[in-house]
PDB file of C-alpha atoms and ligand atoms in Angstrom:
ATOM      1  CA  UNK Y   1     -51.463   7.457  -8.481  1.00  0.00           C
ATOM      2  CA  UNK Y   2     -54.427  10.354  -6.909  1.00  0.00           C
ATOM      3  CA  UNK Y   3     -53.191  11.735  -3.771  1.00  0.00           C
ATOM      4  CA  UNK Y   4     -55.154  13.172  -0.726  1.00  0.00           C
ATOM      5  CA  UNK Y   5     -53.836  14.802   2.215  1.00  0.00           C
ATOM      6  CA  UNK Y   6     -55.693  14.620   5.132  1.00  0.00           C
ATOM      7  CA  UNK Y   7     -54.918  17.930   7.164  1.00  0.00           C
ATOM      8  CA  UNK Y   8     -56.890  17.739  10.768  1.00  0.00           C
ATOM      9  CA  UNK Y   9     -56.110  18.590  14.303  1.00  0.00           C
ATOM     10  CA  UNK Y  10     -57.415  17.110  17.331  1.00  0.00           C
ATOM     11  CA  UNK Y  11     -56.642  18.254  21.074  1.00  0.00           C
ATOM     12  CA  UNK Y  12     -58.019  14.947  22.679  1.00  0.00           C
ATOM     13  CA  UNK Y  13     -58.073  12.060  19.969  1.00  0.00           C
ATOM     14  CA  UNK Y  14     -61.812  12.502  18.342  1.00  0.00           C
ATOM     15  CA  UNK Y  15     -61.173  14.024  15.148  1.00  0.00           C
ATOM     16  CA  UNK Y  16     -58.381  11.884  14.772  1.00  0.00           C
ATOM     17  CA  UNK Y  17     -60.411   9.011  14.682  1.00  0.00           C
ATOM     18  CA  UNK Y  18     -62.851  10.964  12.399  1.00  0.00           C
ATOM     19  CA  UNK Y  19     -59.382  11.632  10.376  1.00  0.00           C
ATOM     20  CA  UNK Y  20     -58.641   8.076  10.405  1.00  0.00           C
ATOM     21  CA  UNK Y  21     -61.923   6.858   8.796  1.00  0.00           C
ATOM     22  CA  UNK Y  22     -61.865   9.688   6.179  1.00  0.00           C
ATOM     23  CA  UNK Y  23     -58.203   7.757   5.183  1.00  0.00           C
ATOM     24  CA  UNK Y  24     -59.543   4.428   5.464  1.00  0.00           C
ATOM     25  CA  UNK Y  25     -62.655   5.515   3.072  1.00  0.00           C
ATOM     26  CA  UNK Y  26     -60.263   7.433   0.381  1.00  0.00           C
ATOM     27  CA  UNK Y  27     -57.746   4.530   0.252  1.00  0.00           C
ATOM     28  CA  UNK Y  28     -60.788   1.945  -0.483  1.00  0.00           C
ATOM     29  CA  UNK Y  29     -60.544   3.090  -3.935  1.00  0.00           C
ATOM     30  CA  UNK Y  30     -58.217   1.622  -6.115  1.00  0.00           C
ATOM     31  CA  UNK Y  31     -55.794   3.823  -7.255  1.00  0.00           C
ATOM     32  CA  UNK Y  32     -56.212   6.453  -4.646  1.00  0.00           C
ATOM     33  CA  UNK Y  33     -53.395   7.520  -1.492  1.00  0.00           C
ATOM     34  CA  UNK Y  34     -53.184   9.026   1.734  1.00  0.00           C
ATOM     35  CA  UNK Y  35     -51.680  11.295   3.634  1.00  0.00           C
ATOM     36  CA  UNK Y  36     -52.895  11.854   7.227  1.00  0.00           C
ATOM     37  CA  UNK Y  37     -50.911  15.263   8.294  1.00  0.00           C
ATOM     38  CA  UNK Y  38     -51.825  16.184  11.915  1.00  0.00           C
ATOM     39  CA  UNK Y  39     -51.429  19.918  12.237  1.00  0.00           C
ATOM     40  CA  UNK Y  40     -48.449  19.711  14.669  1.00  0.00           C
ATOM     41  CA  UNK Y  41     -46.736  18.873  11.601  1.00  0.00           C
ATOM     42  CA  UNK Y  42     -47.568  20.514   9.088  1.00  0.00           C
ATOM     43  CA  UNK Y  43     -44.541  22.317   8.246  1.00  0.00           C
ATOM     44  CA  UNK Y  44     -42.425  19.164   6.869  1.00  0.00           C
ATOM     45  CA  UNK Y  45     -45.304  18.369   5.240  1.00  0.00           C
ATOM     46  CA  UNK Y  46     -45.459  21.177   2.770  1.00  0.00           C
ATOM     47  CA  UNK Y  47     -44.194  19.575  -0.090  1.00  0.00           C
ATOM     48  CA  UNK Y  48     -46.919  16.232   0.192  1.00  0.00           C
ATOM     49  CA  UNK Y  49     -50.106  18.935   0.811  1.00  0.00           C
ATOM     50  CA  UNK Y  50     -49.005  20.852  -2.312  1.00  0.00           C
ATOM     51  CA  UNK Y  51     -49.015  17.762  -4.389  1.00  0.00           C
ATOM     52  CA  UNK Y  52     -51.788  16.519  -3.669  1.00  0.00           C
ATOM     53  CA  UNK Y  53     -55.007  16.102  -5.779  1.00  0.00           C
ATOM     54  CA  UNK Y  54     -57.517  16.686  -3.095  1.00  0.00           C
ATOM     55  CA  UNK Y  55     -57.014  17.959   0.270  1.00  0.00           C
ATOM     56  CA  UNK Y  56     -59.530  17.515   2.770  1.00  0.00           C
ATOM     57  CA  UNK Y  57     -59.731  19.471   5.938  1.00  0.00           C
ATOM     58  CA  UNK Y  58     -60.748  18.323   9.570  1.00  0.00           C
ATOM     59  CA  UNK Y  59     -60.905  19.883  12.837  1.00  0.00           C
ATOM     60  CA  UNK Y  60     -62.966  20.139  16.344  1.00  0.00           C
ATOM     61  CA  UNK Y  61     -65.266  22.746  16.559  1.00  0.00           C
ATOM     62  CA  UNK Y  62     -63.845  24.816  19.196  1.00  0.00           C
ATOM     63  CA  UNK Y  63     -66.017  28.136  20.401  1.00  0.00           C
ATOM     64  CA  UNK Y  64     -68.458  28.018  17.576  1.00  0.00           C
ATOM     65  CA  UNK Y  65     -65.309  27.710  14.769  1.00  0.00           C
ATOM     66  CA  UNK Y  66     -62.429  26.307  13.821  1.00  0.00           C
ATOM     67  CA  UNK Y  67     -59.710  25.388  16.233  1.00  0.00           C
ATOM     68  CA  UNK Y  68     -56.749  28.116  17.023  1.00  0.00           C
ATOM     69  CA  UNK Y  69     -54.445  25.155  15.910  1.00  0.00           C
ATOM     70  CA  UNK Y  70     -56.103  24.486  12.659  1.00  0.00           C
ATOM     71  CA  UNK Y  71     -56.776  28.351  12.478  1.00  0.00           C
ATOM     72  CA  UNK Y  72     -52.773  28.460  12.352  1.00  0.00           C
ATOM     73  CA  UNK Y  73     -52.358  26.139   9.498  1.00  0.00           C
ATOM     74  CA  UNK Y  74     -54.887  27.878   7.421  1.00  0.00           C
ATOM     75  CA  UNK Y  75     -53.157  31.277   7.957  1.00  0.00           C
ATOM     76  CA  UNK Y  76     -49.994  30.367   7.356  1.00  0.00           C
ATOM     77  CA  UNK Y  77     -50.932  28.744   3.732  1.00  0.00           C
ATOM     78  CA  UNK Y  78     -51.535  32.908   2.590  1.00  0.00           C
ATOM     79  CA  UNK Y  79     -48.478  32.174   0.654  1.00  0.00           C
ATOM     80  CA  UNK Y  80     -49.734  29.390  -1.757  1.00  0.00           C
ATOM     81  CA  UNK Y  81     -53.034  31.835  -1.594  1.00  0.00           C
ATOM     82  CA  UNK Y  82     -51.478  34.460  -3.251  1.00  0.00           C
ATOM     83  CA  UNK Y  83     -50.324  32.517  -6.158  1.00  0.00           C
ATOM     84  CA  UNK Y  84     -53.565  30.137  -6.694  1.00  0.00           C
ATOM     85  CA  UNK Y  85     -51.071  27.070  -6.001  1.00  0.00           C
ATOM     86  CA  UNK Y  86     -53.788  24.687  -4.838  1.00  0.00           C
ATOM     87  CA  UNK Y  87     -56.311  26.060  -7.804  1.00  0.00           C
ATOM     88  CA  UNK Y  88     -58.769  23.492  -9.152  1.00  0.00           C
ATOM     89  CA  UNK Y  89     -57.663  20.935  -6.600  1.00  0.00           C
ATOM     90  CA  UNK Y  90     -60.802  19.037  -5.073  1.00  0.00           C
ATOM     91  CA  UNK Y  91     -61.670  20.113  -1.490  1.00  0.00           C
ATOM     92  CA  UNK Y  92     -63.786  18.886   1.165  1.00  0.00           C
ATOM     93  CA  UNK Y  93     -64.043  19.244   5.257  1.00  0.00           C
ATOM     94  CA  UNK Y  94     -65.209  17.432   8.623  1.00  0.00           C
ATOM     95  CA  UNK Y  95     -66.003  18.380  11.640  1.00  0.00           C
ATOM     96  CA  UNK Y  96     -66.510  16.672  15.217  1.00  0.00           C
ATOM     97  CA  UNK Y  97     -67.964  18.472  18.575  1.00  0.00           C
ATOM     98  CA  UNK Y  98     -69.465  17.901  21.802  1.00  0.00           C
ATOM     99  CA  UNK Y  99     -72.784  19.037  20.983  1.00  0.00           C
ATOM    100  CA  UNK Y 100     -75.042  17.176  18.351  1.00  0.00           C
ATOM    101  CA  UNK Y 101     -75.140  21.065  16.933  1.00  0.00           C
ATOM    102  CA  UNK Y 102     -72.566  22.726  18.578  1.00  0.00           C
ATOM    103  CA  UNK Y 103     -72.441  24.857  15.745  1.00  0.00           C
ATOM    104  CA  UNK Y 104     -70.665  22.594  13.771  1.00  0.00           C
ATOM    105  CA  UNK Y 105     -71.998  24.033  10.520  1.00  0.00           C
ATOM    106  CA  UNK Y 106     -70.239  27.247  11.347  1.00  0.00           C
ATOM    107  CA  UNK Y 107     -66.864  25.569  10.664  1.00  0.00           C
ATOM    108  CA  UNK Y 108     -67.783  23.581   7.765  1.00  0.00           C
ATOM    109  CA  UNK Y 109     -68.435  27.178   6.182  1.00  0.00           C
ATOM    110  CA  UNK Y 110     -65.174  28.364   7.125  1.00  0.00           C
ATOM    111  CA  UNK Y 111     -64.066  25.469   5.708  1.00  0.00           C
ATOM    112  CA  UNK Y 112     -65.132  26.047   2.642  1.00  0.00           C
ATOM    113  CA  UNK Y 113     -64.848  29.429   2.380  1.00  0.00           C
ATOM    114  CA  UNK Y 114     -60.988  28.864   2.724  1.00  0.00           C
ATOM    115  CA  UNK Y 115     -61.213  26.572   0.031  1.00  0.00           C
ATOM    116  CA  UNK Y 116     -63.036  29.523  -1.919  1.00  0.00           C
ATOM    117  CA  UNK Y 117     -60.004  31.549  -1.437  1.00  0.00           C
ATOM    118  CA  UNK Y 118     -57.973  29.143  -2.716  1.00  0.00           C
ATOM    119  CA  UNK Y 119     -59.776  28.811  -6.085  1.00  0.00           C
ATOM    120  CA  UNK Y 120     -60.526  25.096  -4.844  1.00  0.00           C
ATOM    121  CA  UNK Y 121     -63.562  22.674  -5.808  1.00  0.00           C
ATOM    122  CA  UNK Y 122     -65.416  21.937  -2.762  1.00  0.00           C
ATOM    123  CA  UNK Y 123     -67.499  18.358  -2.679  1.00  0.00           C
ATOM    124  CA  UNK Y 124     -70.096  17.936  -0.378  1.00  0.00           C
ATOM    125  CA  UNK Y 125     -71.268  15.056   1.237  1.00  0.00           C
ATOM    126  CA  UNK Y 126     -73.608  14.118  -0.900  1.00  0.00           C
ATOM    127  CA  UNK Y 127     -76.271  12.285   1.215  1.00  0.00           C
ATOM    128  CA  UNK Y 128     -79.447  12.576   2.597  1.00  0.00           C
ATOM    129  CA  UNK Y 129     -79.906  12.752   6.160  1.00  0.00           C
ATOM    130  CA  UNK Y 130     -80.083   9.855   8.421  1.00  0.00           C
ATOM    131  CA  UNK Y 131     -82.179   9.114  11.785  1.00  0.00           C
ATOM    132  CA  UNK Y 132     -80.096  11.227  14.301  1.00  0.00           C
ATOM    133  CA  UNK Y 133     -81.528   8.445  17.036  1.00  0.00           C
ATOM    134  CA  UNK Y 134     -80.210   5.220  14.914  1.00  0.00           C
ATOM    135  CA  UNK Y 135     -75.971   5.398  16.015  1.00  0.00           C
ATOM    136  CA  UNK Y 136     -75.138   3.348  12.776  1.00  0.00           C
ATOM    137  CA  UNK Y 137     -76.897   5.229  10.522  1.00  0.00           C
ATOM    138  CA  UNK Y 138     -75.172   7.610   7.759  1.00  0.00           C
ATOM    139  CA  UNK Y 139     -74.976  11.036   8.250  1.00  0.00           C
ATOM    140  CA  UNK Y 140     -77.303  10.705  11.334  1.00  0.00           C
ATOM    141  CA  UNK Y 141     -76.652  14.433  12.234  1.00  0.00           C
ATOM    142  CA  UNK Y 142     -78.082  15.840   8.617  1.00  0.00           C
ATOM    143  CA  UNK Y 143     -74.929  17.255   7.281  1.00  0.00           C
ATOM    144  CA  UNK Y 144     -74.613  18.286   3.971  1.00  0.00           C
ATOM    145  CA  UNK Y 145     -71.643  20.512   3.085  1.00  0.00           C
ATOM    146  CA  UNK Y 146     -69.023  17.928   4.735  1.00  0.00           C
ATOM    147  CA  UNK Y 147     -68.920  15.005   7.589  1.00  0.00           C
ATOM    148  CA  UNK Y 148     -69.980  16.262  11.338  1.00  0.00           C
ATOM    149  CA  UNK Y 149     -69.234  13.666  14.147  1.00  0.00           C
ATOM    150  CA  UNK Y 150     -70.100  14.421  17.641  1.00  0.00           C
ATOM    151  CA  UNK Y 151     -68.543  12.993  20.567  1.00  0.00           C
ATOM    152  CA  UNK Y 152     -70.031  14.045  24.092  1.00  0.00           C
ATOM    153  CA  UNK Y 153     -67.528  15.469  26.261  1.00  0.00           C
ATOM    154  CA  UNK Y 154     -67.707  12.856  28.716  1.00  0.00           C
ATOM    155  CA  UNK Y 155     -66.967  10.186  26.119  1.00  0.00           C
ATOM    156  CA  UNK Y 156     -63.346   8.809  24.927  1.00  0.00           C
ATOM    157  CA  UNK Y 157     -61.940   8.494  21.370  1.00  0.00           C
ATOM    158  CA  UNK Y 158     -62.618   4.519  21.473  1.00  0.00           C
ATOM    159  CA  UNK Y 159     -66.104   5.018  21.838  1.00  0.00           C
ATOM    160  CA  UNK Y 160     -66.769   8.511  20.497  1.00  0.00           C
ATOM    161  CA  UNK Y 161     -67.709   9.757  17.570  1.00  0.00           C
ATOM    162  CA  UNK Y 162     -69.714   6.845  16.766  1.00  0.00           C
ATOM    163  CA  UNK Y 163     -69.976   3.877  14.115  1.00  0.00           C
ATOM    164  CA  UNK Y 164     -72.593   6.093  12.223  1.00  0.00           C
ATOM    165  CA  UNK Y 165     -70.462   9.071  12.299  1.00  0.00           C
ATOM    166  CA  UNK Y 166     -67.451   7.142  11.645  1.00  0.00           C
ATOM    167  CA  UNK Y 167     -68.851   5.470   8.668  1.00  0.00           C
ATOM    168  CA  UNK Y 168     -69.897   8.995   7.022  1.00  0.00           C
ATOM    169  CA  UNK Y 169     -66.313  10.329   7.802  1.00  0.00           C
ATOM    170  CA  UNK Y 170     -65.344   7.004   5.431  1.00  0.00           C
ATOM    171  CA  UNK Y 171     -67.870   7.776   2.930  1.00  0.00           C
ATOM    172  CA  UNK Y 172     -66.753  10.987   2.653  1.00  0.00           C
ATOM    173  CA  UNK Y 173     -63.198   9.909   2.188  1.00  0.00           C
ATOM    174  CA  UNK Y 174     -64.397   7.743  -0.591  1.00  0.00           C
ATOM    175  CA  UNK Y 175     -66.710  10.309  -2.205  1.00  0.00           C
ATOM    176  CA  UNK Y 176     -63.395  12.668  -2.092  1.00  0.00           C
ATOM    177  CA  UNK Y 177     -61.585   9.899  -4.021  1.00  0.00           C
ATOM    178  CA  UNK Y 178     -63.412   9.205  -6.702  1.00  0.00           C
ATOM    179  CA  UNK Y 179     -64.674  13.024  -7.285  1.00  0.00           C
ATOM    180  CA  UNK Y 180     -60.205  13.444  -7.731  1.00  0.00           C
ATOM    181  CA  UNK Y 181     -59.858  10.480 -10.114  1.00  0.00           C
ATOM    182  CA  UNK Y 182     -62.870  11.873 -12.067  1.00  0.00           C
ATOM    183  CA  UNK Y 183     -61.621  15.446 -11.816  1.00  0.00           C
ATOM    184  CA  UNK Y 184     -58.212  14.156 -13.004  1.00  0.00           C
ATOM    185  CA  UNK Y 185     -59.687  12.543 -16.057  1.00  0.00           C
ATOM    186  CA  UNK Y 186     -61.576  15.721 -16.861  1.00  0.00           C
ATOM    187  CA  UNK Y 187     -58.662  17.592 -16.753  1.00  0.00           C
ATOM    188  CA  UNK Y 188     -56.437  15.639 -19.040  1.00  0.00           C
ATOM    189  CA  UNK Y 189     -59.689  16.017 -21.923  1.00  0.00           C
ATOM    190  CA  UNK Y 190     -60.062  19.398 -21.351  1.00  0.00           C
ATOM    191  CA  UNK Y 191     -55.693  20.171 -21.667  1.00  0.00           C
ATOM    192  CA  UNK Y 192     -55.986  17.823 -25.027  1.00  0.00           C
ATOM    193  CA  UNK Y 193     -58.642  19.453 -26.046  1.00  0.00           C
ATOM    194  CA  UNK Y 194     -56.786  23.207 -25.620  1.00  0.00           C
TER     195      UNK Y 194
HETATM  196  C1  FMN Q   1     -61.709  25.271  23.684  1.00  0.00           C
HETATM  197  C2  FMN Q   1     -62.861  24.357  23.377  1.00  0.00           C
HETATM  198  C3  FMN Q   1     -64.003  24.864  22.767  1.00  0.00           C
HETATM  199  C4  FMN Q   1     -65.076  24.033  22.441  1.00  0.00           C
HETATM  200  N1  FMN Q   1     -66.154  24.564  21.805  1.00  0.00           N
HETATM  201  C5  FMN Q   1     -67.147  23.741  21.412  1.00  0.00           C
HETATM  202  C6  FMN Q   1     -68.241  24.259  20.642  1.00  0.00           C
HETATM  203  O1  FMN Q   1     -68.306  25.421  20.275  1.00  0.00           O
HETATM  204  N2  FMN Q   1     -69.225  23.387  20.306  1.00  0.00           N
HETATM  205  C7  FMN Q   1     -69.229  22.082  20.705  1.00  0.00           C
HETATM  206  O2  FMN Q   1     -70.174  21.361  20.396  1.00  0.00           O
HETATM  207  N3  FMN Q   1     -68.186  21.565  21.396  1.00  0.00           N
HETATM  208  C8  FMN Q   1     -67.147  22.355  21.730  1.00  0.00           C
HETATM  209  N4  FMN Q   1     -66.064  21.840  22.392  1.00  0.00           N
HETATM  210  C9  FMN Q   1     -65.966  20.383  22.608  1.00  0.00           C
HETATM  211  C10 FMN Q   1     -65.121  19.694  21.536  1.00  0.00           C
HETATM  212  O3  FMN Q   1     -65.559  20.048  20.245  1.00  0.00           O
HETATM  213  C11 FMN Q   1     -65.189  18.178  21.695  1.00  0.00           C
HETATM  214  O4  FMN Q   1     -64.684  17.824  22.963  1.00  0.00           O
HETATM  215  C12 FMN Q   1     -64.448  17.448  20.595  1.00  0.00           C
HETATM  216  O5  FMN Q   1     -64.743  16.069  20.652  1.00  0.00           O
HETATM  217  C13 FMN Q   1     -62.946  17.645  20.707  1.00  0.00           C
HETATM  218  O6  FMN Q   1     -62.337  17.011  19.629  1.00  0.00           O
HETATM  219  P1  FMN Q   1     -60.819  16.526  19.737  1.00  0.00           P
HETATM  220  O7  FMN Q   1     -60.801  15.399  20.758  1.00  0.00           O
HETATM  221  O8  FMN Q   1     -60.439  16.069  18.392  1.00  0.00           O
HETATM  222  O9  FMN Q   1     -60.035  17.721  20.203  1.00  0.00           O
HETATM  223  C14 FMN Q   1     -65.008  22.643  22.751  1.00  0.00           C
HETATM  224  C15 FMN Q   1     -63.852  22.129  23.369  1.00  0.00           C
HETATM  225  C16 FMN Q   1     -62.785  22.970  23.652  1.00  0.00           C
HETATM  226  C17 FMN Q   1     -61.528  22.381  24.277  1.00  0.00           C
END
């Protein structure tokens, strides 16, 4: 069975949502699991993160970055870091904020400049941009390097982000899922063939 943890944090409820459809979208594929791991738990969750094939990261976009919560967990994995323990596992990222821009794209970089570090293989979203003024559309706020949802501040999680949003979130999910049964497939060639 592929794996993927889900790592996010979310203060009010949005990017759990946005979590939530990532899951949904990675467990459509047969042969594929998830792990949702808010960051308020992170610590028992260690052992699941670390086995995972693909990890995908998700948090607000607080002040123009990442959240201090999520900020936390990725500091504290400077252990696995220094011994390349998540190496050549896939990566990806989302991202949900008040602001259609809201500098979103500022975290996604983090994002996947963390994953950098880590000697990880980032996927991308992998779509063209939508009509930012049709809700359902896919990846209706242009994204490329990962999912961005936005949720107005004075909206709640059952309405906000939105289906268009929500449904990018689950394609990236998906996307995520096949790219770590393919990468898992490459990998067995490639130790047979060493
Ligand atoms: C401390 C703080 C900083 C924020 N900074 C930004 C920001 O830089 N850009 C933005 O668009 N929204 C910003 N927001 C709004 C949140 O991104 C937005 O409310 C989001 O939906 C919260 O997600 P959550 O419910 O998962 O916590 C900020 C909110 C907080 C609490």
């Amino acid at each position: 069975m592929t794996t993927i943890a889900i790592v996010y944090h979310s203060g009010f409820g949005h990017t759990r949502v946005q979590a939530e459809s990532v899951s949904r979208g990675a467990t459509s594929v047969p042969g594929v699991e998830a792990r949702l791991v808010s960051v308020d738990e992170y610590e028992s969750a260690w052992e699941a993160i670390d086995a995972a094939d693909a990890i995908v990261f998700g948090t607000p976009t607080y002040m123009a970055g990442v959240s201090a919560p999520f900020k936390a967990f990725l500091d504290a994995t400077s252990g696995r870091w220094a011994q390349q323990l998540w190496k050549d596992k896939i990566a990806a990222g989302f991202t949900n904020s008040a602001g259609a821009s809201g500098d979103k794209l500022n975290t996604l970089q983090s994002l996947s400049l963390f994953a950098m570090q880590h000697g990880m293989v980032w996927v991308g979203l992998g779509l063209l941009p939508g009509d930012v003024h049709t809700p359902a559309d896919l990846n209706r706020l242009g994204s490329f390097l990962g999912a961005m949802a936005h949720s107005p501040v004075d909206a709640t999680p059952e309405i906000a982000p939105g289906p268009g949003d929500l449904a990018t979130a689950e394609h990236l999910g998906r996307r995520v899922a096949q790219a770590a049964l393919r990468w898992a497939g490459a990998r067995e060639l490639a130790e047979a063939a060493s």
